[in-house]
Short mmCIF file of C-alpha atoms in Angstrom, two decimals:
data_model
loop_
_atom_site.label_atom_id
_atom_site.label_comp_id
_atom_site.label_asym_id
_atom_site.label_seq_id
_atom_site.Cartn_x
_atom_site.Cartn_y
_atom_site.Cartn_z
CA UNK A 1027 -11.50 2.20 24.30
CA UNK A 1028 -14.53 3.03 26.43
CA UNK A 1029 -17.81 3.05 24.53
CA UNK A 1030 -18.69 6.55 25.70
CA UNK A 1031 -15.36 7.88 24.47
CA UNK A 1032 -15.74 6.10 21.14
CA UNK A 1033 -19.20 7.56 20.58
CA UNK A 1034 -17.87 11.02 21.33
CA UNK A 1035 -15.01 10.60 18.89
CA UNK A 1036 -17.28 9.26 16.18
CA UNK A 1037 -19.79 12.03 16.65
CA UNK A 1038 -17.10 14.69 16.52
CA UNK A 1039 -15.50 13.13 13.49
CA UNK A 1040 -18.82 12.86 11.67
CA UNK A 1041 -19.61 16.50 12.40
CA UNK A 1042 -16.17 17.57 11.25
CA UNK A 1043 -16.49 15.63 8.04
CA UNK A 1044 -19.82 17.18 7.32
CA UNK A 1045 -18.40 20.67 7.98
CA UNK A 1046 -15.56 20.29 6.38
CA UNK A 1047 21.58 5.64 -14.88
CA UNK A 1048 19.55 7.44 -16.81
CA UNK A 1049 19.05 6.80 -20.51
CA UNK A 1050 16.35 8.96 -21.90
CA UNK A 1051 13.97 7.24 -24.28
CA UNK A 1052 10.96 8.62 -26.03
CA UNK A 1053 7.59 8.06 -24.42
CA UNK A 1054 4.49 7.34 -26.43
CA UNK A 1055 1.35 8.81 -24.91
CA UNK A 1056 -1.35 6.16 -24.36
CA UNK A 1057 -4.29 6.33 -26.72
CA UNK A 1058 -7.20 8.23 -25.18
CA UNK A 1059 -10.32 6.28 -24.35
CA UNK A 1060 -12.99 6.94 -26.95
CA UNK A 1061 -15.96 9.05 -25.87
CA UNK A 1062 -14.14 10.06 -22.68
CA UNK A 1063 -14.12 13.84 -22.44
CA UNK A 1064 -12.63 13.98 -18.94
CA UNK A 1065 -9.14 15.26 -18.27
CA UNK A 1066 -6.56 13.86 -15.87
CA UNK A 1067 -4.58 15.73 -13.27
CA UNK A 1068 -1.68 13.92 -11.60
CA UNK A 1069 -0.94 14.37 -7.91
CA UNK A 1070 2.71 14.05 -6.82
CA UNK A 1071 3.72 14.32 -3.17
CA UNK A 1072 7.25 15.28 -2.21
CA UNK A 1073 9.18 15.25 1.06
CA UNK A 1074 11.46 18.34 1.14
CA UNK A 1075 15.18 17.58 0.94
CA UNK A 1076 17.44 18.25 3.92
CA UNK A 1077 14.45 18.67 6.21
CA UNK A 1078 13.18 16.72 9.20
CA UNK A 1079 9.86 16.78 10.99
CA UNK A 1080 7.98 18.19 8.01
CA UNK A 1081 5.16 16.78 5.90
CA UNK A 1082 4.99 16.29 2.14
CA UNK A 1083 4.20 19.00 -0.35
CA UNK A 1084 1.36 18.19 -2.76
CA UNK A 1085 2.06 19.09 -6.39
CA UNK A 1086 -0.32 18.84 -9.35
CA UNK A 1087 0.83 18.31 -12.93
CA UNK A 1088 -0.78 17.66 -16.30
CA UNK A 1089 1.74 15.06 -17.48
CA UNK A 1090 4.06 12.48 -15.94
CA UNK A 1091 5.93 11.97 -19.18
CA UNK A 1092 8.01 15.13 -19.56
CA UNK A 1093 9.06 18.43 -18.06
CA UNK A 1094 9.98 19.28 -14.48
CA UNK A 1095 8.38 20.71 -11.37
CA UNK A 1096 9.76 21.99 -8.08
CA UNK A 1097 8.29 22.41 -4.62
CA UNK A 1098 9.82 25.90 -4.53
CA UNK A 1099 6.91 28.28 -4.97
CA UNK A 1100 4.55 25.46 -5.91
CA UNK A 1101 2.11 23.08 -4.36
CA UNK A 1102 0.35 22.73 -1.04
CA UNK A 1103 2.46 22.53 2.10
CA UNK A 1104 0.89 20.05 4.52
CA UNK A 1105 1.08 20.09 8.30
CA UNK A 1106 2.50 17.34 10.47
CA UNK A 1107 5.19 14.79 9.71
CA UNK A 1108 4.03 11.42 8.42
CA UNK A 1109 1.32 11.49 5.78
CA UNK A 1110 -0.47 8.54 4.16
CA UNK A 1111 -2.78 8.63 1.16
CA UNK A 1112 -5.76 6.95 -0.43
CA UNK A 1113 -7.67 7.98 -3.57
CA UNK A 1114 -11.31 6.94 -3.93
CA UNK A 1115 -14.42 8.25 -5.71
CA UNK A 1116 -12.24 10.86 -7.40
CA UNK A 1117 -11.10 12.33 -4.08
CA UNK A 1118 -7.60 12.43 -2.62
CA UNK A 1119 -7.43 11.73 1.12
CA UNK A 1120 -4.32 12.78 3.04
CA UNK A 1121 -4.03 11.24 6.50
CA UNK A 1122 -1.66 12.33 9.24
CA UNK A 1123 -0.21 9.40 11.16
CA UNK A 1124 -0.39 10.64 14.74
CA UNK A 1125 1.74 7.83 16.23
CA UNK A 1126 -1.01 6.93 18.68
CA UNK A 1127 -2.54 10.40 18.86
CA UNK A 1128 -5.45 11.68 16.76
CA UNK A 1129 -4.40 12.85 13.31
CA UNK A 1130 -5.81 15.23 10.73
CA UNK A 1131 -7.50 13.85 7.61
CA UNK A 1132 -7.67 16.31 4.72
CA UNK A 1133 -9.76 15.62 1.62
CA UNK A 1134 -8.99 17.19 -1.76
CA UNK A 1135 -10.76 17.24 -5.10
CA UNK A 1136 -10.47 19.01 -8.44
CA UNK A 1137 -12.68 21.93 -9.35
CA UNK A 1138 -14.02 22.51 -12.87
CA UNK A 1139 -10.78 24.18 -13.87
CA UNK A 1140 -8.68 21.23 -12.69
CA UNK A 1141 -7.33 23.00 -9.60
CA UNK A 1142 -6.73 20.90 -6.49
CA UNK A 1143 -9.05 22.21 -3.78
CA UNK A 1144 -9.50 21.30 -0.13
CA UNK A 1145 -12.94 19.77 0.51
CA UNK A 1146 -12.78 18.97 4.21
CA UNK A 1147 -10.41 18.73 7.15
CA UNK A 1148 -11.16 16.74 10.29
CA UNK A 1149 -9.57 14.78 13.12
CA UNK A 1150 -9.67 11.01 13.37
CA UNK A 1151 -7.93 8.39 15.41
CA UNK A 1152 -4.62 7.18 14.06
CA UNK A 1153 -5.30 4.10 11.96
CA UNK A 1154 -3.01 1.51 10.37
CA UNK A 1155 -5.27 0.48 7.48
CA UNK A 1156 -7.31 2.64 5.10
CA UNK A 1157 -8.73 1.05 1.98
CA UNK A 1158 -11.52 1.69 -0.53
CA UNK A 1159 -14.57 -0.56 -0.23
CA UNK A 1160 -17.59 0.11 -2.47
CA UNK A 1161 -18.65 3.71 -1.75
CA UNK A 1162 -16.64 3.85 1.48
CA UNK A 1163 -13.15 4.00 2.86
CA UNK A 1164 -12.62 1.44 5.61
CA UNK A 1165 -10.33 2.63 8.42
CA UNK A 1166 -8.93 0.11 10.92
CA UNK A 1167 -7.20 1.05 14.17
CA UNK A 1168 -5.11 -1.92 15.31
CA UNK A 1169 -3.38 -2.06 18.72
CA UNK A 1170 -0.10 -3.93 18.51
CA UNK A 1171 0.78 -4.16 22.21
CA UNK A 1172 -0.56 -3.44 25.69
CA UNK A 1173 -3.82 -4.53 27.26
CA UNK A 1174 -6.04 -3.35 24.40
CA UNK A 1175 -6.81 -6.23 22.04
CA UNK A 1176 -9.70 -4.68 20.08
CA UNK A 1177 -9.39 -3.53 16.48
CA UNK A 1178 -11.82 -0.71 15.66
CA UNK A 1179 -13.33 -0.60 12.16
CA UNK A 1180 -14.83 2.63 10.75
CA UNK A 1181 -16.77 3.04 7.50
CA UNK A 1182 -16.38 6.53 6.01
CA UNK A 1183 -18.63 7.21 3.03
CA UNK A 1184 -16.47 8.91 0.39
CA UNK A 1185 -19.42 10.73 -1.22
CA UNK A 1186 -21.29 11.87 1.87
CA UNK A 1187 -18.03 12.29 3.81
CA UNK A 1188 -19.41 10.96 7.05
CA UNK A 1189 -18.96 7.88 9.21
CA UNK A 1190 -21.78 5.48 8.37
CA UNK A 1191 -20.83 2.40 10.40
CA UNK A 1192 -18.43 0.87 12.92
CA UNK A 1193 -17.43 -2.56 14.20
CA UNK A 1194 -15.02 -3.99 16.77
CA UNK A 1195 -13.08 -7.27 16.63
CA UNK A 1196 -10.99 -9.04 19.27
CA UNK A 1197 -7.67 -9.65 17.51
CA UNK A 1198 -6.41 -12.16 20.07
CA UNK A 1199 -9.56 -14.24 19.68
CA UNK A 1200 -9.33 -13.86 15.91
CA UNK A 1201 -5.72 -15.14 15.82
CA UNK A 1202 -6.63 -18.11 18.01
CA UNK A 1203 -3.01 -19.01 18.76
CA UNK A 1204 -2.13 -16.83 21.74
CA UNK A 1205 -0.79 -14.02 19.56
CA UNK A 1206 -2.49 -11.06 17.87
CA UNK A 1207 -3.91 -10.75 14.38
CA UNK A 1208 -2.41 -7.57 12.95
CA UNK A 1209 -4.11 -6.60 9.69
CA UNK A 1210 -1.70 -5.59 6.95
CA UNK A 1211 -4.36 -4.06 4.69
CA UNK A 1212 -7.87 -4.62 3.34
CA UNK A 1213 -9.25 -5.21 -0.17
CA UNK A 1214 -12.70 -5.36 -1.74
CA UNK A 1215 -13.39 -8.80 -3.22
CA UNK A 1216 -16.87 -8.86 -4.71
CA UNK A 1217 -19.20 -7.98 -1.85
CA UNK A 1218 -16.69 -9.10 0.81
CA UNK A 1219 -13.88 -7.26 2.56
CA UNK A 1220 -10.68 -9.31 2.70
CA UNK A 1221 -8.18 -8.40 5.42
CA UNK A 1222 -4.91 -10.38 5.45
CA UNK A 1223 -3.04 -10.33 8.73
CA UNK A 1224 0.24 -11.21 10.40
CA UNK A 1225 0.34 -13.12 13.66
CA UNK A 1226 2.41 -11.04 16.11
CA UNK A 1227 3.36 -11.47 19.77
CA UNK A 1228 2.45 -7.88 20.60
CA UNK A 1229 4.95 -7.55 23.42
CA UNK A 1230 6.33 -4.14 24.33
CA UNK A 1231 9.83 -5.47 23.64
CA UNK A 1232 8.87 -7.68 20.69
CA UNK A 1233 5.75 -6.32 19.01
CA UNK A 1234 6.14 -7.87 15.56
CA UNK A 1235 7.95 -11.08 16.45
CA UNK A 1236 5.99 -14.29 15.93
CA UNK A 1237 6.12 -17.98 16.69
CA UNK A 1238 4.11 -18.64 13.52
CA UNK A 1239 6.22 -17.33 10.60
CA UNK A 1240 5.18 -20.00 8.08
CA UNK A 1241 1.46 -19.46 7.72
CA UNK A 1242 -0.95 -17.33 5.70
CA UNK A 1243 -4.23 -15.89 6.96
CA UNK A 1244 -6.95 -13.74 5.39
CA UNK A 1245 -10.01 -12.67 7.38
CA UNK A 1246 -13.25 -12.46 5.38
CA UNK A 1247 -15.77 -9.83 6.50
CA UNK A 1248 -19.31 -9.30 5.27
CA UNK A 1249 -20.21 -5.82 4.09
CA UNK A 1250 -21.50 -3.39 5.16
CA UNK A 1251 -21.98 -4.87 8.66
CA UNK A 1252 -18.30 -5.95 8.90
CA UNK A 1253 -19.14 -9.30 10.49
CA UNK A 1254 -16.33 -11.88 10.50
CA UNK A 1255 -17.45 -14.76 8.27
CA UNK A 1256 -14.36 -16.97 8.15
CA UNK A 1257 -10.57 -17.08 8.04
CA UNK A 1258 -8.81 -18.41 4.95
CA UNK A 1259 -5.62 -20.32 5.84
CA UNK A 1260 -2.66 -21.75 3.92
CA UNK A 1261 0.89 -22.88 4.69
CA UNK A 1262 2.66 -22.82 1.31
CA UNK A 1263 4.01 -19.31 1.91
CA UNK A 1264 4.02 -16.80 4.78
CA UNK A 1265 1.77 -13.87 5.72
CA UNK A 1266 0.41 -11.69 2.92
CA UNK A 1267 1.57 -8.09 2.83
CA UNK A 1268 3.46 -6.39 5.64
CA UNK A 1269 2.91 -3.60 8.14
CA UNK A 1270 0.80 -0.96 6.34
CA UNK A 1271 1.62 -2.67 3.04
CA UNK A 1272 -1.08 -3.97 0.73
CA UNK A 1273 -0.53 -7.59 -0.30
CA UNK A 1274 -3.77 -8.23 -2.22
CA UNK A 1275 -4.89 -7.14 -5.70
CA UNK A 1276 -7.95 -8.04 -7.77
CA UNK A 1277 -7.60 -8.51 -11.53
CA UNK A 1278 -10.11 -7.84 -14.33
CA UNK A 1279 -11.45 -11.39 -14.04
CA UNK A 1280 -12.40 -10.88 -10.41
CA UNK A 1281 -9.70 -13.16 -9.00
CA UNK A 1282 -7.55 -11.90 -6.12
CA UNK A 1283 -3.80 -12.46 -5.91
CA UNK A 1284 -1.91 -12.45 -2.61
CA UNK A 1285 1.76 -11.42 -2.34
CA UNK A 1286 3.89 -12.69 0.54
CA UNK A 1287 7.27 -11.12 1.35
CA UNK A 1288 8.15 -14.09 3.59
CA UNK A 1289 10.15 -11.68 5.72
CA UNK A 1290 9.67 -12.68 9.37
CA UNK A 1291 12.90 -12.27 11.34
CA UNK A 1292 14.18 -12.47 14.91
CA UNK A 1293 17.16 -10.69 16.52
CA UNK A 1294 20.37 -12.65 16.08
CA UNK A 1295 21.44 -14.08 19.45
CA UNK A 1296 25.06 -12.89 19.16
CA UNK A 1297 25.94 -11.11 15.90
CA UNK A 1298 25.97 -7.30 15.81
CA UNK A 1299 25.61 -4.98 12.86
CA UNK A 1300 28.15 -2.51 11.42
CA UNK A 1301 27.54 -0.05 14.29
CA UNK A 1302 28.70 -2.67 16.80
CA UNK A 1303 25.55 -2.14 18.88
CA UNK A 1304 22.47 -3.22 16.97
CA UNK A 1305 21.84 -6.94 16.72
CA UNK A 1306 21.59 -8.41 13.27
CA UNK A 1307 18.43 -10.32 12.47
CA UNK A 1308 17.95 -13.82 11.16
CA UNK A 1309 15.12 -14.93 8.92
CA UNK A 1310 12.69 -17.27 10.67
CA UNK A 1311 10.37 -17.95 7.74
CA UNK A 1312 11.17 -21.19 5.95
CA UNK A 1313 8.60 -20.58 3.20
CA UNK A 1314 9.41 -18.78 -0.06
CA UNK A 1315 8.26 -15.31 -1.05
CA UNK A 1316 5.42 -16.19 -3.39
CA UNK A 1317 2.07 -15.31 -4.94
CA UNK A 1318 -1.14 -17.23 -4.19
CA UNK A 1319 -4.66 -16.86 -5.57
CA UNK A 1320 -8.30 -16.86 -4.48
CA UNK A 1321 -10.68 -17.43 -7.39
CA UNK A 1322 -13.71 -15.23 -7.95
CA UNK A 1323 -16.77 -16.46 -6.07
CA UNK A 1324 -14.73 -18.57 -3.61
CA UNK A 1325 -13.35 -18.01 -0.14
CA UNK A 1326 -10.43 -20.44 -0.19
CA UNK A 1327 -6.91 -20.44 -1.59
CA UNK A 1328 -6.66 -22.03 -5.02
CA UNK A 1329 -4.49 -25.10 -4.38
CA UNK A 1330 -3.76 -25.43 -8.11
CA UNK A 1331 -1.96 -22.07 -8.17
CA UNK A 1332 1.41 -21.18 -6.61
CA UNK A 1333 3.93 -18.71 -8.08
CA UNK A 1334 7.32 -19.04 -6.35
CA UNK A 1335 8.71 -15.56 -7.04
CA UNK A 1336 11.71 -16.07 -4.77
CA UNK A 1337 12.84 -18.97 -6.93
CA UNK A 1338 12.19 -17.15 -10.23
CA UNK A 1339 14.11 -14.06 -9.03
CA UNK A 1340 17.18 -15.90 -7.78
CA UNK A 1341 16.45 -15.46 -4.08
CA UNK A 1342 14.80 -12.03 -3.86
CA UNK A 1343 11.71 -11.19 -1.83
CA UNK A 1344 8.62 -9.14 -2.69
CA UNK A 1345 8.54 -5.82 -0.87
CA UNK A 1346 5.32 -4.50 -2.41
CA UNK A 1347 3.21 -4.67 -5.55
CA UNK A 1348 1.42 -2.41 -8.02
CA UNK A 1349 -1.10 -3.86 -10.45
CA UNK A 1350 -0.56 -2.60 -13.99
CA UNK A 1351 -3.33 -4.64 -15.60
CA UNK A 1352 -3.96 -7.75 -17.70
CA UNK A 1353 -2.14 -9.94 -15.20
CA UNK A 1354 1.00 -7.75 -15.07
CA UNK A 1355 2.39 -6.44 -11.78
CA UNK A 1356 5.29 -4.20 -10.84
CA UNK A 1357 7.17 -5.68 -7.89
CA UNK A 1358 9.61 -3.85 -5.65
CA UNK A 1359 12.15 -6.53 -4.69
CA UNK A 1360 14.91 -6.80 -2.09
CA UNK A 1361 17.52 -9.31 -0.96
CA UNK A 1362 17.05 -11.91 1.76
CA UNK A 1363 15.81 -10.61 5.15
CA UNK A 1364 18.46 -10.74 7.85
CA UNK A 1365 21.32 -10.17 5.39
CA UNK A 1366 23.24 -7.17 4.07
CA UNK A 1367 21.40 -7.66 0.78
CA UNK A 1368 18.14 -6.80 2.52
CA UNK A 1369 19.15 -3.16 2.74
CA UNK A 1370 21.56 -2.89 -0.18
CA UNK A 1371 19.56 -4.59 -2.93
CA UNK A 1372 16.62 -2.63 -4.30
CA UNK A 1373 15.36 -3.82 -7.67
CA UNK A 1374 12.20 -3.57 -9.70
CA UNK A 1375 10.58 -6.42 -11.63
CA UNK A 1376 7.50 -7.13 -13.72
CA UNK A 1377 5.66 -10.43 -13.35
CA UNK A 1378 2.81 -11.97 -15.31
CA UNK A 1379 0.74 -13.87 -12.78
CA UNK A 1380 -1.11 -15.75 -15.54
CA UNK A 1381 1.97 -17.13 -17.31
CA UNK A 1382 4.09 -17.03 -14.09
CA UNK A 1383 6.91 -15.19 -15.86
CA UNK A 1384 9.43 -12.87 -14.20
CA UNK A 1385 11.44 -10.01 -15.77
CA UNK A 1386 13.84 -7.56 -14.17
CA UNK A 1387 13.07 -3.99 -15.21
CA UNK A 1388 15.71 -2.40 -17.45
CA UNK A 1389 16.41 1.29 -18.05
CA UNK A 1390 16.50 2.38 -14.40
CA UNK A 1391 19.41 4.27 -12.79
CA UNK A 1392 22.19 2.10 -11.39
CA UNK A 1393 21.99 3.73 -7.94
CA UNK A 1394 18.52 4.16 -6.43
CA UNK A 1395 17.82 5.70 -3.04
CA UNK A 1396 14.15 4.72 -2.90
CA UNK A 1397 11.05 3.88 -4.92
CA UNK A 1398 7.53 5.00 -4.23
CA UNK A 1399 5.70 1.95 -2.91
CA UNK A 1400 2.03 1.81 -1.98
CA UNK A 1401 1.05 4.96 -3.91
CA UNK A 1402 1.71 4.16 -7.55
CA UNK A 1403 -0.71 4.34 -10.48
CA UNK A 1404 -1.21 2.82 -13.92
CA UNK A 1405 -2.25 4.17 -17.30
CA UNK A 1406 -5.93 4.09 -18.24
CA UNK A 1407 -5.21 1.43 -20.87
CA UNK A 1408 -3.62 -0.86 -18.24
CA UNK A 1409 -0.32 -1.09 -20.12
CA UNK A 1410 2.04 1.13 -18.13
CA UNK A 1411 2.79 1.56 -14.43
CA UNK A 1412 4.19 4.79 -12.95
CA UNK A 1413 6.38 5.17 -9.89
CA UNK A 1414 8.75 7.69 -8.36
CA UNK A 1415 12.46 6.86 -8.45
CA UNK A 1416 14.71 8.85 -6.11
CA UNK A 1417 18.45 8.85 -6.77
CA UNK A 1418 21.50 10.84 -5.62
CA UNK A 1419 21.51 12.47 -9.08
CA UNK A 1420 17.86 13.48 -9.22
CA UNK A 1421 14.30 12.32 -8.71
CA UNK A 1422 12.05 11.32 -11.59
CA UNK A 1423 8.78 9.65 -12.44
CA UNK A 1424 9.39 6.53 -14.49
CA UNK A 1425 6.94 4.66 -16.72
CA UNK A 1426 7.27 0.86 -16.64
CA UNK A 1427 5.97 -1.04 -19.67
CA UNK A 1428 4.05 -4.10 -18.53
CA UNK A 1429 4.96 -6.15 -21.60
CA UNK A 1430 8.64 -5.34 -22.05
CA UNK A 1431 9.59 -4.38 -18.47
CA UNK A 1432 11.45 -1.37 -19.90
CA UNK A 1433 11.57 1.82 -17.79
CA UNK A 1434 11.26 5.25 -19.43
CA UNK A 1435 12.22 8.41 -17.58
CA UNK A 1436 9.62 11.16 -17.43
CA UNK A 1437 8.80 14.10 -15.16
CA UNK A 1438 11.67 15.49 -13.07
CA UNK A 1439 10.76 16.50 -9.51
CA UNK A 1440 13.02 18.99 -7.75
CA UNK A 1441 13.28 19.92 -4.10
CA UNK A 1442 12.78 16.57 -2.42
CA UNK A 1443 12.00 12.86 -2.64
CA UNK A 1444 8.87 11.65 -4.44
CA UNK A 1445 6.64 9.77 -2.00
CA UNK A 1446 3.37 9.24 -3.91
CA UNK A 1447 1.79 9.47 -7.35
CA UNK A 1448 -1.98 9.53 -7.79
CA UNK A 1449 -4.50 10.84 -10.35
CA UNK A 1450 -7.87 12.54 -10.37
CA UNK A 1451 -10.33 13.33 -13.18
CA UNK A 1452 -12.15 16.58 -13.98
#
């Protein structure tokens, strides 16, 4: 990107921001936090059924535990097709993925009556990473092929709603191996910004292929100047996270845990899939899907800690994670990459990263079309995780108990598939 064009985009964006199986079991409401007089409103986004080329509806509900809600006659109909979300500083940001073109970013908040209200609407470049960091949201635009090898970082202050800083990084130089560093996400770790990345070839015919499937990298950036301080490396598992998929989470003790799907594949040289046209893939990673740790106050992987989740699960891989609290995580799991089980096996588990225990979740429907992934939430007491479960027989919010790994069915959502669950206070 030319500097003059970038300045123009940033100026325009800043101005725009400124202007603008189902067994039902009883659910026990979590105990309210003492002296907390705030109320919670839950945000549920839904993709309409039997529709293509349309964006999610945004619904607001008072409880995830019971009742039903439909998109018919309810909610906010968004524009565009692909929408991605982040909640920070009690604001809900909805981002249109423009597939290379600029996309709209709409910010919502709750008024005094608990009604979801639009705060601002502006255009930004399409980005592949958007993560909370202190008072900001960090946006990262990452080119995956072509001649451009510069990742653009933007700091958007969530309170002021304006761009307050930028930085550029050469992703080929950062990778240092002839490929590109493609950031999977970013996470605040103390006063540092951690950005794990995959090494990818970045070719027009093979963007996400790699010759380095057995390594782990996390870039460490200072904040707020976003200067690259170092790269943390390991080779006990593979890259952390996946494309637009957060693989890092910080616990209450200030330690950060990294989740690797170990999912790198290449096209099979000869074998074709069921359609007789598409080549099957073969897994190239030799490392297991596992969890690693970086201790608070350090910038190196803890060599005393390694949680082999693939082994504990009988060969499954981590698709994504949601932190419940107190060392408990919900994990969306799938079968081995490059096999039929990759697409046909979707299961949910709860792990305790402290005790390194693994439990399959019980109480879910036998046939599941999809789970919500990167947009799940937990209860205020850090005991229960919530996610959307879409099935051929209906779509529901389920509560997952972090101790027992038992799923309890709650709110029914009619009219489409659940894609995100978030919460705001008022």
